[in-house]
Coordinates of C-alpha atoms in Angstrom, one line a residue:
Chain A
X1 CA 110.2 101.2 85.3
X2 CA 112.6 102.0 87.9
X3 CA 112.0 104.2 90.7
X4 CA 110.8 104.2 94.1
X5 CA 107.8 102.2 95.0
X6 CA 105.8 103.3 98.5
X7 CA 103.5 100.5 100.0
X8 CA 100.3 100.9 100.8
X9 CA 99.2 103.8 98.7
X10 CA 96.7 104.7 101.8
X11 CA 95.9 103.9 105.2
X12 CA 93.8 104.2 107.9
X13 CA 94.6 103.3 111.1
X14 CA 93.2 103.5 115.3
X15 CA 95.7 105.2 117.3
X16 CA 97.6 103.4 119.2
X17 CA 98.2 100.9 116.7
X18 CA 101.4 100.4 115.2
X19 CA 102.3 100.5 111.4
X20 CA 105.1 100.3 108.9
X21 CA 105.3 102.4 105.5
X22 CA 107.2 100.8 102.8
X23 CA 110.0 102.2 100.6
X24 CA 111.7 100.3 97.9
X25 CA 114.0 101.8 95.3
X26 CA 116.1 100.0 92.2
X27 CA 117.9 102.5 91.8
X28 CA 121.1 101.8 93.6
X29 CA 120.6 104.9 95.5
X30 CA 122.8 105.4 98.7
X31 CA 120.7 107.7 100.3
X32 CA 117.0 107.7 101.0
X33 CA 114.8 110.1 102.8
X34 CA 111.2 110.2 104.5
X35 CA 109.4 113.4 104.1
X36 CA 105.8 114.2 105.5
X37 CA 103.5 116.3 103.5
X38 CA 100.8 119.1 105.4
X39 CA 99.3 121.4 104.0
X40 CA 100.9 125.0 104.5
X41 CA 103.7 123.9 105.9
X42 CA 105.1 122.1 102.9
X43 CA 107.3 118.8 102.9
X44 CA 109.4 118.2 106.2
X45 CA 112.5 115.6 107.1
X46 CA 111.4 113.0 109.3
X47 CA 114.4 110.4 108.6
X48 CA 116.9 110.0 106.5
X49 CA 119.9 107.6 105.3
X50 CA 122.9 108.4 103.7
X51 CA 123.9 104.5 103.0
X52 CA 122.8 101.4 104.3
X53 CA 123.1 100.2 107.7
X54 CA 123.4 104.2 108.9
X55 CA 120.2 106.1 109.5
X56 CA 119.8 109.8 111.0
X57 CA 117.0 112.2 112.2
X58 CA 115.3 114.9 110.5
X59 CA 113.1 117.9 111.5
X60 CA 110.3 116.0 112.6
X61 CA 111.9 112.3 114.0
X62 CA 109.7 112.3 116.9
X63 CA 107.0 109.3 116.9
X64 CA 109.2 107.7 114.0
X65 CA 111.8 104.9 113.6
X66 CA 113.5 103.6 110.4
X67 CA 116.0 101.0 109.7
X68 CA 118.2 100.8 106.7
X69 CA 119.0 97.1 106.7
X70 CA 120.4 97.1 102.6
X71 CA 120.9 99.5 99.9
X72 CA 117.1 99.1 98.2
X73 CA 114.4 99.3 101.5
X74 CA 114.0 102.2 103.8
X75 CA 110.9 101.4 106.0
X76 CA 109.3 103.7 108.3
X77 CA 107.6 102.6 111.0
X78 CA 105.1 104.2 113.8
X79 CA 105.2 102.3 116.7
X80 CA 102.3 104.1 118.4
X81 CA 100.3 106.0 116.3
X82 CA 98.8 109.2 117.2
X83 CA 96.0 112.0 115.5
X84 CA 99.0 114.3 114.2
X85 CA 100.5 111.7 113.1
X86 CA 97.9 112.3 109.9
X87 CA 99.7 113.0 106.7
X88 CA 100.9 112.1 103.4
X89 CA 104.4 110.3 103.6
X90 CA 106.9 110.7 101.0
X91 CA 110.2 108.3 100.4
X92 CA 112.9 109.9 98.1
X93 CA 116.1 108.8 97.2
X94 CA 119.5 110.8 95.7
X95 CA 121.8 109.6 93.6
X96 CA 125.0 110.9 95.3
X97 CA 126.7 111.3 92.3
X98 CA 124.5 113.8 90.6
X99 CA 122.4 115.1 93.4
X100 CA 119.4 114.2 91.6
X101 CA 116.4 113.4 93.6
X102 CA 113.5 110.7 92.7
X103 CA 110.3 110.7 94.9
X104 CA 107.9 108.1 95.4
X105 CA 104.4 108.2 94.9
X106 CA 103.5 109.1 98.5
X107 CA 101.3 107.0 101.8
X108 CA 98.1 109.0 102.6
X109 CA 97.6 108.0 106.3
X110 CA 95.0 109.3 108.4
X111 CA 95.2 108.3 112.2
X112 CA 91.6 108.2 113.6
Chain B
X1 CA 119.5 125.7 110.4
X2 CA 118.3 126.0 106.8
X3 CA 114.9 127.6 106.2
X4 CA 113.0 128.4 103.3
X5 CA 110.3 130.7 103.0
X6 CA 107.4 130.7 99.8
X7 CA 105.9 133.7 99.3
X8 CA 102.5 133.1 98.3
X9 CA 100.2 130.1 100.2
X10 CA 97.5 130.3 97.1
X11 CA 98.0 131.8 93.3
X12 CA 95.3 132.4 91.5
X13 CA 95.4 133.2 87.9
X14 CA 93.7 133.3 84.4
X15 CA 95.5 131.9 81.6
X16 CA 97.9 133.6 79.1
X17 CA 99.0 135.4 82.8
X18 CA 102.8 135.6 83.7
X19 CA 103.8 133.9 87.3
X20 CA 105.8 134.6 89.6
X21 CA 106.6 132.8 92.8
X22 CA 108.7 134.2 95.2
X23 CA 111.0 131.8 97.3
X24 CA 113.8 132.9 99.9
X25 CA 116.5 130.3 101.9
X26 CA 118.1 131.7 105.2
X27 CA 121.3 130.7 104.7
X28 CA 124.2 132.3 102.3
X29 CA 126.6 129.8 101.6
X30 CA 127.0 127.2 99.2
X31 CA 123.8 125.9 98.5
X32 CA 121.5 124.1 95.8
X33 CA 117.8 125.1 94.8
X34 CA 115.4 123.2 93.2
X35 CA 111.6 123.7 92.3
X36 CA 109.4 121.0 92.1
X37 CA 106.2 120.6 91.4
X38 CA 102.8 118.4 92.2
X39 CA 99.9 117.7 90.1
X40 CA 97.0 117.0 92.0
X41 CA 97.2 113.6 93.4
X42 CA 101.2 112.8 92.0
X43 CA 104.1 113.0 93.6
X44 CA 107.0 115.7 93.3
X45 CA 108.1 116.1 89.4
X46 CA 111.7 118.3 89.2
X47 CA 110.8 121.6 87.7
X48 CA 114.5 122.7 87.4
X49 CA 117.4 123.1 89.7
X50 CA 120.3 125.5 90.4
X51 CA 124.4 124.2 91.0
X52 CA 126.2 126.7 89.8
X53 CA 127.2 128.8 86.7
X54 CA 124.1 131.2 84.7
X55 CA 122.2 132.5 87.4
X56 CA 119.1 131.7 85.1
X57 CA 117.7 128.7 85.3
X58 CA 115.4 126.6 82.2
X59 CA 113.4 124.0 83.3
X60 CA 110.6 121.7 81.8
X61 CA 107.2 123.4 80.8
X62 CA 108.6 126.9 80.1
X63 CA 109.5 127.3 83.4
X64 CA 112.2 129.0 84.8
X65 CA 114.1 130.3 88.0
X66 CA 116.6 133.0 88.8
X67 CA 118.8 132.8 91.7
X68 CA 120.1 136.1 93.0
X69 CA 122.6 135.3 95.4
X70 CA 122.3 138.9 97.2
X71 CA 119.2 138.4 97.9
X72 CA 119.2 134.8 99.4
X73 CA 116.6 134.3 96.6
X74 CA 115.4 132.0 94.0
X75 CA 112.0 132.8 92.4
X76 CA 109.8 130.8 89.9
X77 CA 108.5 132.5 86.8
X78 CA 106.8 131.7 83.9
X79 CA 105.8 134.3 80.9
X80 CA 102.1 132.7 80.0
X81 CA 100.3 129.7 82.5
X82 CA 98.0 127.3 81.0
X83 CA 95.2 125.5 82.6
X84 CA 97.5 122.4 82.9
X85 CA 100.1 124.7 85.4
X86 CA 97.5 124.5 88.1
X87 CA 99.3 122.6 90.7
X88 CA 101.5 123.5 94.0
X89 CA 104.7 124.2 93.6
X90 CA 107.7 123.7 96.6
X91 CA 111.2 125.7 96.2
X92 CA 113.3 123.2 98.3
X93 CA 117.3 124.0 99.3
X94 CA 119.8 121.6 99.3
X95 CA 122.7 123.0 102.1
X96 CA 124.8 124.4 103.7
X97 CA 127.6 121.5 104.3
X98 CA 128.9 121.6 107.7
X99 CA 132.3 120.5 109.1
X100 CA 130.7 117.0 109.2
X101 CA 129.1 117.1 106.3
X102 CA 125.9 115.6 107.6
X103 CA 123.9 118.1 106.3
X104 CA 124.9 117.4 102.5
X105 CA 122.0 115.7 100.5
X106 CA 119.2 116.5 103.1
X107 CA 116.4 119.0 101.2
X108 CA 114.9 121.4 103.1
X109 CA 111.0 122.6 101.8
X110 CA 109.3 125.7 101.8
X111 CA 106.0 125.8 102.8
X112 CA 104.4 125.0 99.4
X113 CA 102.4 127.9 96.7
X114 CA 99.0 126.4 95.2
X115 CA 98.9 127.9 91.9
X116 CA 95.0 127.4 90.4
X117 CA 94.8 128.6 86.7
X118 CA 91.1 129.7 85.5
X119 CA 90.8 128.9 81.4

């Protein structure tokens, strides 16, 4: 089925330690987005893409990297990890022809 | 920059009740609006989205939107919830373009409405 698939479903990792999510699309999508999910505050823009090799910062970039090395993977990575850091990360991609937006399935981390 | 404001934190309903979720962006120009929803545990499912043309919006589920540009608004209703609605719901804005156009394609969230429906 295509669509985007995140890697690991869940995690749970020491601060301090570093860690990548991974977001893979077949799709063809040029442009892919990290979100992270907390509660009341709904989803915000960590990183996005807008076509491969060209990345740019969101709301919330701070603590974050991403690379964008071809069209299909978009990984996130914390190079430090920290308590706030605790969230559910969401990788979307938009097909720029239609503005239509397809979500993956979401990384629970929880820094401890 | 674009905000978006929900309402409601927490909806609380029994079934056969109407809905309504109230959803407001800051920014009047050309602009996008989706809802989408999560089911406990999934990810973000398109309710139904705005472009242009009938300012009433059909989505899936007997869901749908109304976008009233005067009031920077775009609300969420639905005549009769079932037990199956109970889920939380994010209005999310697409816009403005700048100059640049950097901004094009980048959603902005509001805060997220937890609707629970009592059978």
């Amino acid at each position: 089925t295509a669509g985007i698939t995140q890697a690991p479903t869940s995690q749970i990792l020491a601060a301090g330690r570093s860690m990548t999510l991974r977001c893979t699309q077949d799709m063809r999508h040029n442009a892919m987005y990290w979100y992270r999910q907390d509660l009341g505050l709904g989803l915000r823009l960590i990183h996005y893409s807008n076509t491969a090799g060209t990345t740019g910062k969101g709301e919330v970039p701070d603590g974050y990297s991403v690379s964008r090395a071809n069209t299909d993977d978009f990984p996130l990575t914390l190079a430090s990890a920290v308590p706030s850091q605790t969230s559910v990360y969401f990788c979307a991609s938009r097909d720029s022809g239609t503005i239509a937006y397809t979500f993956g399935s979401g990384t629970r981390l929880t820094v401890v | 920059a674009q905000s978006v404001s929900q309402h409601n934190h927490h909806v609380i309903l029994s079934e056969a009740a109407s809905l309504e979720l109230g959803c407001n962006y800051s920014y009047g120009g050309t602009v996008n609006l989706f809802w989408y929803v999560q089911y406990p545990g999934q990810h973000l499912q398109l309710l139904l989205k705005y472009f242009s043309g009938d300012p009433l919006v059909k989505g899936i589920k007997g869901f749908e939107a109304e976008f009233i540009k005067s009031k920077f608004s775009f609300n969420l209703r639905k005549p009769s919830v079932q037990w199956s609605d109970t889920a939380e719901y994010f209005c999310a804005v697409n816009g403005p373009m700048n100059a640049g156009g950097t901004s094009y394609g980048k959603l902005t969230f509001g805060q997220g409405t937890i609707l629970t429906v009592h059978p």
